[in-house]
């Protein structure tokens, strides 16, 4: 049985295992930080092109985050030393920015999490680098659809399993593999909190969705098998079969009637096509 706790104070919060239910002031905090993260992803649209390195992308993310008065949440998070994750082609997630040069036809996911006034805004998009083959574009498109179908299920009265189920059905309809080893997460003053948000599941299972919950949905979808391998750097997660992998992520808050997407692009740049 899931437990829930109402969050009324503005202080430090602990990882209690309970699902936190936040108030209006918290929604305002998440709205502000979510917008910053989304605007950073917006700003990357014109700069992600053949020839740029992932550490140049990281430098831009760090600069824009600090200019917005926020802090990159991944900087020194559990030993990660960069301001975003950059995951190219068969890299599923947690790619480490470095000297690697993006080339025409690549797909690259950039995952940005900002902290403002203690609140976390976590989002990612998969970008197309120049001209991209139809097979890869289709994966990116379907992965975006998976995220949005999951978000449609994020409303009071539904269960977390409804979100996972919607994502899984859509991905598997296209014969893609849904990555099981990573999930979305509760978020707020903590970067990663309860509940785990699975991207697969059965309708009506898992915790009931209630107004005031904050969590991410971030499906990782592989063209091939869903199995993951983490490289020796301890971070980079690749598709075991080295098939292409795409991901999209939003941070949302559950309202009385549905949800608010805190990390929505005000410029309509959420999808790269
Ligand atoms: N932003 C990622 C997420 O969606 C977490 C990245 S943690 C890092 O949860 F250390 F790899 F950066
Ligand atoms: Co996340
Ligand atoms: Co993220």
JSON list of N, CA, C and O in Angstrom, two decimals, residues 60-117:
[
{"chain": "A", "resi": 60, "resn": "UNK", "atom": "N", "xyz": [27.45, 25.12, -22.50]},
{"chain": "A", "resi": 60, "resn": "UNK", "atom": "CA", "xyz": [26.31, 26.01, -22.75]},
{"chain": "A", "resi": 60, "resn": "UNK", "atom": "C", "xyz": [25.24, 25.80, -21.68]},
{"chain": "A", "resi": 60, "resn": "UNK", "atom": "O", "xyz": [24.70, 26.76, -21.12]},
{"chain": "A", "resi": 61, "resn": "UNK", "atom": "N", "xyz": [24.97, 24.53, -21.37]},
{"chain": "A", "resi": 61, "resn": "UNK", "atom": "CA", "xyz": [23.95, 24.23, -20.35]},
{"chain": "A", "resi": 61, "resn": "UNK", "atom": "C", "xyz": [24.35, 24.84, -19.01]},
{"chain": "A", "resi": 61, "resn": "UNK", "atom": "O", "xyz": [23.53, 25.48, -18.32]},
{"chain": "A", "resi": 62, "resn": "UNK", "atom": "N", "xyz": [25.62, 24.68, -18.64]},
{"chain": "A", "resi": 62, "resn": "UNK", "atom": "CA", "xyz": [26.06, 25.21, -17.34]},
{"chain": "A", "resi": 62, "resn": "UNK", "atom": "C", "xyz": [25.94, 26.73, -17.32]},
{"chain": "A", "resi": 62, "resn": "UNK", "atom": "O", "xyz": [25.40, 27.31, -16.36]},
{"chain": "A", "resi": 63, "resn": "UNK", "atom": "N", "xyz": [26.39, 27.38, -18.40]},
{"chain": "A", "resi": 63, "resn": "UNK", "atom": "CA", "xyz": [26.34, 28.85, -18.46]},
{"chain": "A", "resi": 63, "resn": "UNK", "atom": "C", "xyz": [24.89, 29.35, -18.39]},
{"chain": "A", "resi": 63, "resn": "UNK", "atom": "O", "xyz": [24.57, 30.25, -17.61]},
{"chain": "A", "resi": 64, "resn": "UNK", "atom": "N", "xyz": [24.00, 28.75, -19.17]},
{"chain": "A", "resi": 64, "resn": "UNK", "atom": "CA", "xyz": [22.60, 29.20, -19.20]},
{"chain": "A", "resi": 64, "resn": "UNK", "atom": "C", "xyz": [21.92, 28.95, -17.85]},
{"chain": "A", "resi": 64, "resn": "UNK", "atom": "O", "xyz": [21.10, 29.76, -17.40]},
{"chain": "A", "resi": 65, "resn": "UNK", "atom": "N", "xyz": [22.25, 27.83, -17.22]},
{"chain": "A", "resi": 65, "resn": "UNK", "atom": "CA", "xyz": [21.66, 27.53, -15.91]},
{"chain": "A", "resi": 65, "resn": "UNK", "atom": "C", "xyz": [22.06, 28.59, -14.89]},
{"chain": "A", "resi": 65, "resn": "UNK", "atom": "O", "xyz": [21.21, 29.13, -14.17]},
{"chain": "A", "resi": 66, "resn": "UNK", "atom": "N", "xyz": [23.36, 28.89, -14.85]},
{"chain": "A", "resi": 66, "resn": "UNK", "atom": "CA", "xyz": [23.85, 29.86, -13.87]},
{"chain": "A", "resi": 66, "resn": "UNK", "atom": "C", "xyz": [23.32, 31.25, -14.18]},
{"chain": "A", "resi": 66, "resn": "UNK", "atom": "O", "xyz": [22.93, 32.00, -13.27]},
{"chain": "A", "resi": 67, "resn": "UNK", "atom": "N", "xyz": [23.25, 31.60, -15.48]},
{"chain": "A", "resi": 67, "resn": "UNK", "atom": "CA", "xyz": [22.70, 32.91, -15.86]},
{"chain": "A", "resi": 67, "resn": "UNK", "atom": "C", "xyz": [21.25, 33.07, -15.43]},
{"chain": "A", "resi": 67, "resn": "UNK", "atom": "O", "xyz": [20.78, 34.17, -15.16]},
{"chain": "A", "resi": 68, "resn": "UNK", "atom": "N", "xyz": [20.52, 31.95, -15.38]},
{"chain": "A", "resi": 68, "resn": "UNK", "atom": "CA", "xyz": [19.12, 31.98, -14.95]},
{"chain": "A", "resi": 68, "resn": "UNK", "atom": "C", "xyz": [19.00, 32.01, -13.43]},
{"chain": "A", "resi": 68, "resn": "UNK", "atom": "O", "xyz": [17.89, 32.02, -12.89]},
{"chain": "A", "resi": 69, "resn": "UNK", "atom": "N", "xyz": [20.14, 32.00, -12.74]},
{"chain": "A", "resi": 69, "resn": "UNK", "atom": "CA", "xyz": [20.13, 32.04, -11.27]},
{"chain": "A", "resi": 69, "resn": "UNK", "atom": "C", "xyz": [19.93, 30.69, -10.65]},
{"chain": "A", "resi": 69, "resn": "UNK", "atom": "O", "xyz": [19.65, 30.58, -9.45]},
{"chain": "A", "resi": 70, "resn": "UNK", "atom": "N", "xyz": [20.05, 29.63, -11.46]},
{"chain": "A", "resi": 70, "resn": "UNK", "atom": "CA", "xyz": [19.83, 28.27, -10.97]},
{"chain": "A", "resi": 70, "resn": "UNK", "atom": "C", "xyz": [21.17, 27.51, -10.91]},
{"chain": "A", "resi": 70, "resn": "UNK", "atom": "O", "xyz": [22.22, 28.04, -11.28]},
{"chain": "A", "resi": 71, "resn": "UNK", "atom": "N", "xyz": [21.10, 26.27, -10.44]},
{"chain": "A", "resi": 71, "resn": "UNK", "atom": "CA", "xyz": [22.28, 25.41, -10.30]},
{"chain": "A", "resi": 71, "resn": "UNK", "atom": "C", "xyz": [22.00, 24.11, -11.05]},
{"chain": "A", "resi": 71, "resn": "UNK", "atom": "O", "xyz": [20.89, 23.57, -10.94]},
{"chain": "A", "resi": 72, "resn": "UNK", "atom": "N", "xyz": [23.00, 23.59, -11.82]},
{"chain": "A", "resi": 72, "resn": "UNK", "atom": "CA", "xyz": [22.79, 22.28, -12.46]},
{"chain": "A", "resi": 72, "resn": "UNK", "atom": "C", "xyz": [22.78, 21.18, -11.40]},
{"chain": "A", "resi": 72, "resn": "UNK", "atom": "O", "xyz": [23.74, 21.01, -10.66]},
{"chain": "A", "resi": 73, "resn": "UNK", "atom": "N", "xyz": [21.68, 20.42, -11.35]},
{"chain": "A", "resi": 73, "resn": "UNK", "atom": "CA", "xyz": [21.52, 19.42, -10.29]},
{"chain": "A", "resi": 73, "resn": "UNK", "atom": "C", "xyz": [22.49, 18.25, -10.45]},
{"chain": "A", "resi": 73, "resn": "UNK", "atom": "O", "xyz": [22.79, 17.56, -9.47]},
{"chain": "A", "resi": 74, "resn": "UNK", "atom": "N", "xyz": [22.95, 18.01, -11.66]},
{"chain": "A", "resi": 74, "resn": "UNK", "atom": "CA", "xyz": [23.81, 16.84, -11.88]},
{"chain": "A", "resi": 74, "resn": "UNK", "atom": "C", "xyz": [25.27, 17.13, -11.54]},
{"chain": "A", "resi": 74, "resn": "UNK", "atom": "O", "xyz": [26.07, 16.20, -11.44]},
{"chain": "A", "resi": 75, "resn": "UNK", "atom": "N", "xyz": [25.62, 18.42, -11.37]},
{"chain": "A", "resi": 75, "resn": "UNK", "atom": "CA", "xyz": [27.01, 18.79, -11.08]},
{"chain": "A", "resi": 75, "resn": "UNK", "atom": "C", "xyz": [27.37, 18.29, -9.68]},
{"chain": "A", "resi": 75, "resn": "UNK", "atom": "O", "xyz": [26.80, 18.75, -8.68]},
{"chain": "A", "resi": 76, "resn": "UNK", "atom": "N", "xyz": [28.29, 17.31, -9.63]},
{"chain": "A", "resi": 76, "resn": "UNK", "atom": "CA", "xyz": [28.70, 16.69, -8.37]},
{"chain": "A", "resi": 76, "resn": "UNK", "atom": "C", "xyz": [27.60, 15.87, -7.72]},
{"chain": "A", "resi": 76, "resn": "UNK", "atom": "O", "xyz": [27.62, 15.63, -6.51]},
{"chain": "A", "resi": 77, "resn": "UNK", "atom": "N", "xyz": [26.65, 15.42, -8.52]},
{"chain": "A", "resi": 77, "resn": "UNK", "atom": "CA", "xyz": [25.61, 14.52, -8.02]},
{"chain": "A", "resi": 77, "resn": "UNK", "atom": "C", "xyz": [26.15, 13.10, -8.07]},
{"chain": "A", "resi": 77, "resn": "UNK", "atom": "O", "xyz": [26.44, 12.59, -9.16]},
{"chain": "A", "resi": 78, "resn": "UNK", "atom": "N", "xyz": [26.32, 12.48, -6.92]},
{"chain": "A", "resi": 78, "resn": "UNK", "atom": "CA", "xyz": [26.84, 11.10, -6.83]},
{"chain": "A", "resi": 78, "resn": "UNK", "atom": "C", "xyz": [28.07, 10.88, -7.70]},
{"chain": "A", "resi": 78, "resn": "UNK", "atom": "O", "xyz": [28.21, 9.85, -8.37]},
{"chain": "A", "resi": 79, "resn": "UNK", "atom": "N", "xyz": [28.93, 11.90, -7.77]},
{"chain": "A", "resi": 79, "resn": "UNK", "atom": "CA", "xyz": [30.18, 11.76, -8.50]},
{"chain": "A", "resi": 79, "resn": "UNK", "atom": "C", "xyz": [30.10, 12.14, -9.97]},
{"chain": "A", "resi": 79, "resn": "UNK", "atom": "O", "xyz": [31.10, 12.09, -10.68]},
{"chain": "A", "resi": 80, "resn": "UNK", "atom": "N", "xyz": [28.92, 12.54, -10.45]},
{"chain": "A", "resi": 80, "resn": "UNK", "atom": "CA", "xyz": [28.79, 13.02, -11.83]},
{"chain": "A", "resi": 80, "resn": "UNK", "atom": "C", "xyz": [29.31, 14.46, -11.85]},
{"chain": "A", "resi": 80, "resn": "UNK", "atom": "O", "xyz": [28.98, 15.24, -10.97]},
{"chain": "A", "resi": 81, "resn": "UNK", "atom": "N", "xyz": [30.16, 14.79, -12.85]},
{"chain": "A", "resi": 81, "resn": "UNK", "atom": "CA", "xyz": [30.82, 16.09, -12.76]},
{"chain": "A", "resi": 81, "resn": "UNK", "atom": "C", "xyz": [30.42, 17.04, -13.90]},
{"chain": "A", "resi": 81, "resn": "UNK", "atom": "O", "xyz": [31.15, 17.98, -14.21]},
{"chain": "A", "resi": 82, "resn": "UNK", "atom": "N", "xyz": [29.27, 16.79, -14.52]},
{"chain": "A", "resi": 82, "resn": "UNK", "atom": "CA", "xyz": [28.83, 17.65, -15.62]},
{"chain": "A", "resi": 82, "resn": "UNK", "atom": "C", "xyz": [27.44, 18.22, -15.35]},
{"chain": "A", "resi": 82, "resn": "UNK", "atom": "O", "xyz": [26.74, 17.79, -14.42]},
{"chain": "A", "resi": 83, "resn": "UNK", "atom": "N", "xyz": [27.06, 19.18, -16.20]},
{"chain": "A", "resi": 83, "resn": "UNK", "atom": "CA", "xyz": [25.81, 19.93, -15.99]},
{"chain": "A", "resi": 83, "resn": "UNK", "atom": "C", "xyz": [24.62, 19.34, -16.73]},
{"chain": "A", "resi": 83, "resn": "UNK", "atom": "O", "xyz": [23.51, 19.86, -16.62]},
{"chain": "A", "resi": 84, "resn": "UNK", "atom": "N", "xyz": [24.88, 18.31, -17.51]},
{"chain": "A", "resi": 84, "resn": "UNK", "atom": "CA", "xyz": [23.79, 17.62, -18.20]},
{"chain": "A", "resi": 84, "resn": "UNK", "atom": "C", "xyz": [24.30, 16.23, -18.60]},
{"chain": "A", "resi": 84, "resn": "UNK", "atom": "O", "xyz": [25.48, 15.93, -18.45]},
{"chain": "A", "resi": 85, "resn": "UNK", "atom": "N", "xyz": [23.39, 15.40, -19.09]},
{"chain": "A", "resi": 85, "resn": "UNK", "atom": "CA", "xyz": [23.79, 14.12, -19.68]},
{"chain": "A", "resi": 85, "resn": "UNK", "atom": "C", "xyz": [23.59, 14.23, -21.19]},
{"chain": "A", "resi": 85, "resn": "UNK", "atom": "O", "xyz": [22.60, 14.82, -21.64]},
{"chain": "A", "resi": 86, "resn": "UNK", "atom": "N", "xyz": [24.52, 13.67, -21.95]},
{"chain": "A", "resi": 86, "resn": "UNK", "atom": "CA", "xyz": [24.43, 13.70, -23.42]},
{"chain": "A", "resi": 86, "resn": "UNK", "atom": "C", "xyz": [24.56, 12.27, -23.92]},
{"chain": "A", "resi": 86, "resn": "UNK", "atom": "O", "xyz": [25.62, 11.65, -23.76]},
{"chain": "A", "resi": 87, "resn": "UNK", "atom": "N", "xyz": [23.49, 11.75, -24.49]},
{"chain": "A", "resi": 87, "resn": "UNK", "atom": "CA", "xyz": [23.44, 10.32, -24.82]},
{"chain": "A", "resi": 87, "resn": "UNK", "atom": "C", "xyz": [23.21, 10.16, -26.33]},
{"chain": "A", "resi": 87, "resn": "UNK", "atom": "O", "xyz": [22.14, 10.49, -26.84]},
{"chain": "A", "resi": 88, "resn": "UNK", "atom": "N", "xyz": [24.25, 9.68, -27.01]},
{"chain": "A", "resi": 88, "resn": "UNK", "atom": "CA", "xyz": [24.24, 9.62, -28.47]},
{"chain": "A", "resi": 88, "resn": "UNK", "atom": "C", "xyz": [23.87, 8.22, -28.96]},
{"chain": "A", "resi": 88, "resn": "UNK", "atom": "O", "xyz": [24.41, 7.22, -28.48]},
{"chain": "A", "resi": 89, "resn": "UNK", "atom": "N", "xyz": [22.96, 8.15, -29.95]},
{"chain": "A", "resi": 89, "resn": "UNK", "atom": "CA", "xyz": [22.62, 6.91, -30.67]},
{"chain": "A", "resi": 89, "resn": "UNK", "atom": "C", "xyz": [22.26, 5.75, -29.75]},
{"chain": "A", "resi": 89, "resn": "UNK", "atom": "O", "xyz": [21.20, 5.75, -29.16]},
{"chain": "A", "resi": 90, "resn": "UNK", "atom": "N", "xyz": [23.16, 4.73, -29.61]},
{"chain": "A", "resi": 90, "resn": "UNK", "atom": "CA", "xyz": [22.82, 3.56, -28.80]},
{"chain": "A", "resi": 90, "resn": "UNK", "atom": "C", "xyz": [23.00, 3.79, -27.31]},
{"chain": "A", "resi": 90, "resn": "UNK", "atom": "O", "xyz": [22.77, 2.89, -26.51]},
{"chain": "A", "resi": 91, "resn": "UNK", "atom": "N", "xyz": [23.43, 5.00, -26.92]},
{"chain": "A", "resi": 91, "resn": "UNK", "atom": "CA", "xyz": [23.48, 5.32, -25.49]},
{"chain": "A", "resi": 91, "resn": "UNK", "atom": "C", "xyz": [22.06, 5.64, -25.02]},
{"chain": "A", "resi": 91, "resn": "UNK", "atom": "O", "xyz": [21.39, 6.51, -25.58]},
{"chain": "A", "resi": 92, "resn": "UNK", "atom": "N", "xyz": [21.61, 4.92, -24.00]},
{"chain": "A", "resi": 92, "resn": "UNK", "atom": "CA", "xyz": [20.24, 5.04, -23.51]},
{"chain": "A", "resi": 92, "resn": "UNK", "atom": "C", "xyz": [20.09, 6.29, -22.65]},
{"chain": "A", "resi": 92, "resn": "UNK", "atom": "O", "xyz": [19.17, 7.07, -22.81]},
{"chain": "A", "resi": 93, "resn": "UNK", "atom": "N", "xyz": [21.03, 6.46, -21.71]},
{"chain": "A", "resi": 93, "resn": "UNK", "atom": "CA", "xyz": [20.97, 7.60, -20.79]},
{"chain": "A", "resi": 93, "resn": "UNK", "atom": "C", "xyz": [22.29, 7.73, -20.04]},
{"chain": "A", "resi": 93, "resn": "UNK", "atom": "O", "xyz": [23.14, 6.84, -20.13]},
{"chain": "A", "resi": 94, "resn": "UNK", "atom": "N", "xyz": [22.45, 8.86, -19.33]},
{"chain": "A", "resi": 94, "resn": "UNK", "atom": "CA", "xyz": [23.59, 9.11, -18.46]},
{"chain": "A", "resi": 94, "resn": "UNK", "atom": "C", "xyz": [24.92, 9.18, -19.22]},
{"chain": "A", "resi": 94, "resn": "UNK", "atom": "O", "xyz": [25.98, 8.93, -18.64]},
{"chain": "A", "resi": 95, "resn": "UNK", "atom": "N", "xyz": [24.86, 9.51, -20.53]},
{"chain": "A", "resi": 95, "resn": "UNK", "atom": "CA", "xyz": [26.08, 9.75, -21.28]},
{"chain": "A", "resi": 95, "resn": "UNK", "atom": "C", "xyz": [26.82, 10.95, -20.70]},
{"chain": "A", "resi": 95, "resn": "UNK", "atom": "O", "xyz": [26.20, 11.95, -20.31]},
{"chain": "A", "resi": 96, "resn": "UNK", "atom": "N", "xyz": [28.15, 10.83, -20.61]},
{"chain": "A", "resi": 96, "resn": "UNK", "atom": "CA", "xyz": [28.97, 11.88, -20.00]},
{"chain": "A", "resi": 96, "resn": "UNK", "atom": "C", "xyz": [29.50, 12.81, -21.08]},
{"chain": "A", "resi": 96, "resn": "UNK", "atom": "O", "xyz": [30.14, 12.35, -22.03]},
{"chain": "A", "resi": 97, "resn": "UNK", "atom": "N", "xyz": [29.24, 14.12, -20.97]},
{"chain": "A", "resi": 97, "resn": "UNK", "atom": "CA", "xyz": [29.77, 15.05, -21.97]},
{"chain": "A", "resi": 97, "resn": "UNK", "atom": "C", "xyz": [31.29, 14.93, -22.08]},
{"chain": "A", "resi": 97, "resn": "UNK", "atom": "O", "xyz": [31.98, 14.74, -21.07]},
{"chain": "A", "resi": 98, "resn": "UNK", "atom": "N", "xyz": [31.80, 15.03, -23.30]},
{"chain": "A", "resi": 98, "resn": "UNK", "atom": "CA", "xyz": [33.23, 14.88, -23.54]},
{"chain": "A", "resi": 98, "resn": "UNK", "atom": "C", "xyz": [33.60, 15.41, -24.91]},
{"chain": "A", "resi": 98, "resn": "UNK", "atom": "O", "xyz": [32.82, 16.14, -25.54]},
{"chain": "A", "resi": 99, "resn": "UNK", "atom": "N", "xyz": [34.78, 15.00, -25.41]},
{"chain": "A", "resi": 99, "resn": "UNK", "atom": "CA", "xyz": [35.28, 15.55, -26.68]},
{"chain": "A", "resi": 99, "resn": "UNK", "atom": "C", "xyz": [34.61, 14.97, -27.93]},
{"chain": "A", "resi": 99, "resn": "UNK", "atom": "O", "xyz": [34.97, 15.36, -29.04]},
{"chain": "A", "resi": 100, "resn": "UNK", "atom": "N", "xyz": [33.68, 14.05, -27.74]},
{"chain": "A", "resi": 100, "resn": "UNK", "atom": "CA", "xyz": [33.03, 13.42, -28.90]},
{"chain": "A", "resi": 100, "resn": "UNK", "atom": "C", "xyz": [32.29, 14.46, -29.76]},
{"chain": "A", "resi": 100, "resn": "UNK", "atom": "O", "xyz": [31.53, 15.27, -29.27]},
{"chain": "A", "resi": 101, "resn": "UNK", "atom": "N", "xyz": [32.54, 14.39, -31.07]},
{"chain": "A", "resi": 101, "resn": "UNK", "atom": "CA", "xyz": [31.95, 15.34, -32.02]},
{"chain": "A", "resi": 101, "resn": "UNK", "atom": "C", "xyz": [30.68, 14.74, -32.62]},
{"chain": "A", "resi": 101, "resn": "UNK", "atom": "O", "xyz": [30.69, 13.60, -33.09]},
{"chain": "A", "resi": 102, "resn": "UNK", "atom": "N", "xyz": [29.58, 15.50, -32.59]},
{"chain": "A", "resi": 102, "resn": "UNK", "atom": "CA", "xyz": [28.35, 15.02, -33.21]},
{"chain": "A", "resi": 102, "resn": "UNK", "atom": "C", "xyz": [28.48, 15.07, -34.72]},
{"chain": "A", "resi": 102, "resn": "UNK", "atom": "O", "xyz": [29.06, 15.99, -35.27]},
{"chain": "A", "resi": 103, "resn": "UNK", "atom": "N", "xyz": [27.93, 14.04, -35.37]},
{"chain": "A", "resi": 103, "resn": "UNK", "atom": "CA", "xyz": [28.00, 13.99, -36.83]},
{"chain": "A", "resi": 103, "resn": "UNK", "atom": "C", "xyz": [26.60, 13.86, -37.44]},
{"chain": "A", "resi": 103, "resn": "UNK", "atom": "O", "xyz": [25.66, 13.40, -36.77]},
{"chain": "A", "resi": 104, "resn": "UNK", "atom": "N", "xyz": [26.50, 14.28, -38.67]},
{"chain": "A", "resi": 104, "resn": "UNK", "atom": "CA", "xyz": [25.25, 14.21, -39.42]},
{"chain": "A", "resi": 104, "resn": "UNK", "atom": "C", "xyz": [24.63, 12.82, -39.27]},
{"chain": "A", "resi": 104, "resn": "UNK", "atom": "O", "xyz": [25.33, 11.81, -39.44]},
{"chain": "A", "resi": 105, "resn": "UNK", "atom": "N", "xyz": [23.34, 12.77, -38.95]},
{"chain": "A", "resi": 105, "resn": "UNK", "atom": "CA", "xyz": [22.65, 11.49, -38.85]},
{"chain": "A", "resi": 105, "resn": "UNK", "atom": "C", "xyz": [22.56, 10.94, -37.44]},
{"chain": "A", "resi": 105, "resn": "UNK", "atom": "O", "xyz": [21.81, 9.99, -37.19]},
{"chain": "A", "resi": 106, "resn": "UNK", "atom": "N", "xyz": [23.32, 11.54, -36.49]},
{"chain": "A", "resi": 106, "resn": "UNK", "atom": "CA", "xyz": [23.23, 11.10, -35.09]},
{"chain": "A", "resi": 106, "resn": "UNK", "atom": "C", "xyz": [21.89, 11.55, -34.49]},
{"chain": "A", "resi": 106, "resn": "UNK", "atom": "O", "xyz": [21.29, 12.53, -34.93]},
{"chain": "A", "resi": 107, "resn": "UNK", "atom": "N", "xyz": [21.48, 10.83, -33.44]},
{"chain": "A", "resi": 107, "resn": "UNK", "atom": "CA", "xyz": [20.47, 11.38, -32.54]},
{"chain": "A", "resi": 107, "resn": "UNK", "atom": "C", "xyz": [21.15, 11.53, -31.18]},
{"chain": "A", "resi": 107, "resn": "UNK", "atom": "O", "xyz": [21.97, 10.70, -30.79]},
{"chain": "A", "resi": 108, "resn": "UNK", "atom": "N", "xyz": [20.83, 12.62, -30.50]},
{"chain": "A", "resi": 108, "resn": "UNK", "atom": "CA", "xyz": [21.47, 12.87, -29.19]},
{"chain": "A", "resi": 108, "resn": "UNK", "atom": "C", "xyz": [20.43, 13.37, -28.21]},
{"chain": "A", "resi": 108, "resn": "UNK", "atom": "O", "xyz": [19.67, 14.29, -28.49]},
{"chain": "A", "resi": 109, "resn": "UNK", "atom": "N", "xyz": [20.40, 12.72, -27.05]},
{"chain": "A", "resi": 109, "resn": "UNK", "atom": "CA", "xyz": [19.52, 13.16, -25.98]},
{"chain": "A", "resi": 109, "resn": "UNK", "atom": "C", "xyz": [20.30, 14.06, -25.03]},
{"chain": "A", "resi": 109, "resn": "UNK", "atom": "O", "xyz": [21.42, 13.74, -24.64]},
{"chain": "A", "resi": 110, "resn": "UNK", "atom": "N", "xyz": [19.71, 15.19, -24.68]},
{"chain": "A", "resi": 110, "resn": "UNK", "atom": "CA", "xyz": [20.31, 16.05, -23.65]},
{"chain": "A", "resi": 110, "resn": "UNK", "atom": "C", "xyz": [19.31, 16.14, -22.49]},
{"chain": "A", "resi": 110, "resn": "UNK", "atom": "O", "xyz": [18.14, 16.48, -22.70]},
{"chain": "A", "resi": 111, "resn": "UNK", "atom": "N", "xyz": [19.80, 15.79, -21.31]},
{"chain": "A", "resi": 111, "resn": "UNK", "atom": "CA", "xyz": [18.97, 15.75, -20.11]},
{"chain": "A", "resi": 111, "resn": "UNK", "atom": "C", "xyz": [19.46, 16.82, -19.15]},
{"chain": "A", "resi": 111, "resn": "UNK", "atom": "O", "xyz": [20.62, 16.79, -18.71]},
{"chain": "A", "resi": 112, "resn": "UNK", "atom": "N", "xyz": [18.59, 17.77, -18.85]},
{"chain": "A", "resi": 112, "resn": "UNK", "atom": "CA", "xyz": [18.94, 18.93, -18.04]},
{"chain": "A", "resi": 112, "resn": "UNK", "atom": "C", "xyz": [18.09, 18.95, -16.77]},
{"chain": "A", "resi": 112, "resn": "UNK", "atom": "O", "xyz": [16.87, 18.83, -16.84]},
{"chain": "A", "resi": 113, "resn": "UNK", "atom": "N", "xyz": [18.74, 19.10, -15.63]},
{"chain": "A", "resi": 113, "resn": "UNK", "atom": "CA", "xyz": [18.00, 19.30, -14.38]},
{"chain": "A", "resi": 113, "resn": "UNK", "atom": "C", "xyz": [18.55, 20.54, -13.69]},
{"chain": "A", "resi": 113, "resn": "UNK", "atom": "O", "xyz": [19.77, 20.63, -13.46]},
{"chain": "A", "resi": 114, "resn": "UNK", "atom": "N", "xyz": [17.69, 21.49, -13.41]},
{"chain": "A", "resi": 114, "resn": "UNK", "atom": "CA", "xyz": [18.08, 22.72, -12.73]},
{"chain": "A", "resi": 114, "resn": "UNK", "atom": "C", "xyz": [17.50, 22.72, -11.32]},
{"chain": "A", "resi": 114, "resn": "UNK", "atom": "O", "xyz": [16.46, 22.11, -11.07]},
{"chain": "A", "resi": 115, "resn": "UNK", "atom": "N", "xyz": [18.19, 23.45, -10.43]},
{"chain": "A", "resi": 115, "resn": "UNK", "atom": "CA", "xyz": [17.67, 23.68, -9.08]},
{"chain": "A", "resi": 115, "resn": "UNK", "atom": "C", "xyz": [17.49, 25.18, -8.88]},
{"chain": "A", "resi": 115, "resn": "UNK", "atom": "O", "xyz": [18.43, 25.94, -9.11]},
{"chain": "A", "resi": 116, "resn": "UNK", "atom": "N", "xyz": [16.28, 25.60, -8.52]},
{"chain": "A", "resi": 116, "resn": "UNK", "atom": "CA", "xyz": [16.01, 27.00, -8.21]},
{"chain": "A", "resi": 116, "resn": "UNK", "atom": "C", "xyz": [15.21, 27.05, -6.92]},
{"chain": "A", "resi": 116, "resn": "UNK", "atom": "O", "xyz": [14.17, 26.38, -6.81]},
{"chain": "A", "resi": 117, "resn": "UNK", "atom": "N", "xyz": [15.68, 27.86, -5.97]},
{"chain": "A", "resi": 117, "resn": "UNK", "atom": "CA", "xyz": [15.02, 27.96, -4.65]},
{"chain": "A", "resi": 117, "resn": "UNK", "atom": "C", "xyz": [14.77, 26.58, -4.04]},
{"chain": "A", "resi": 117, "resn": "UNK", "atom": "O", "xyz": [13.76, 26.36, -3.36]}
]
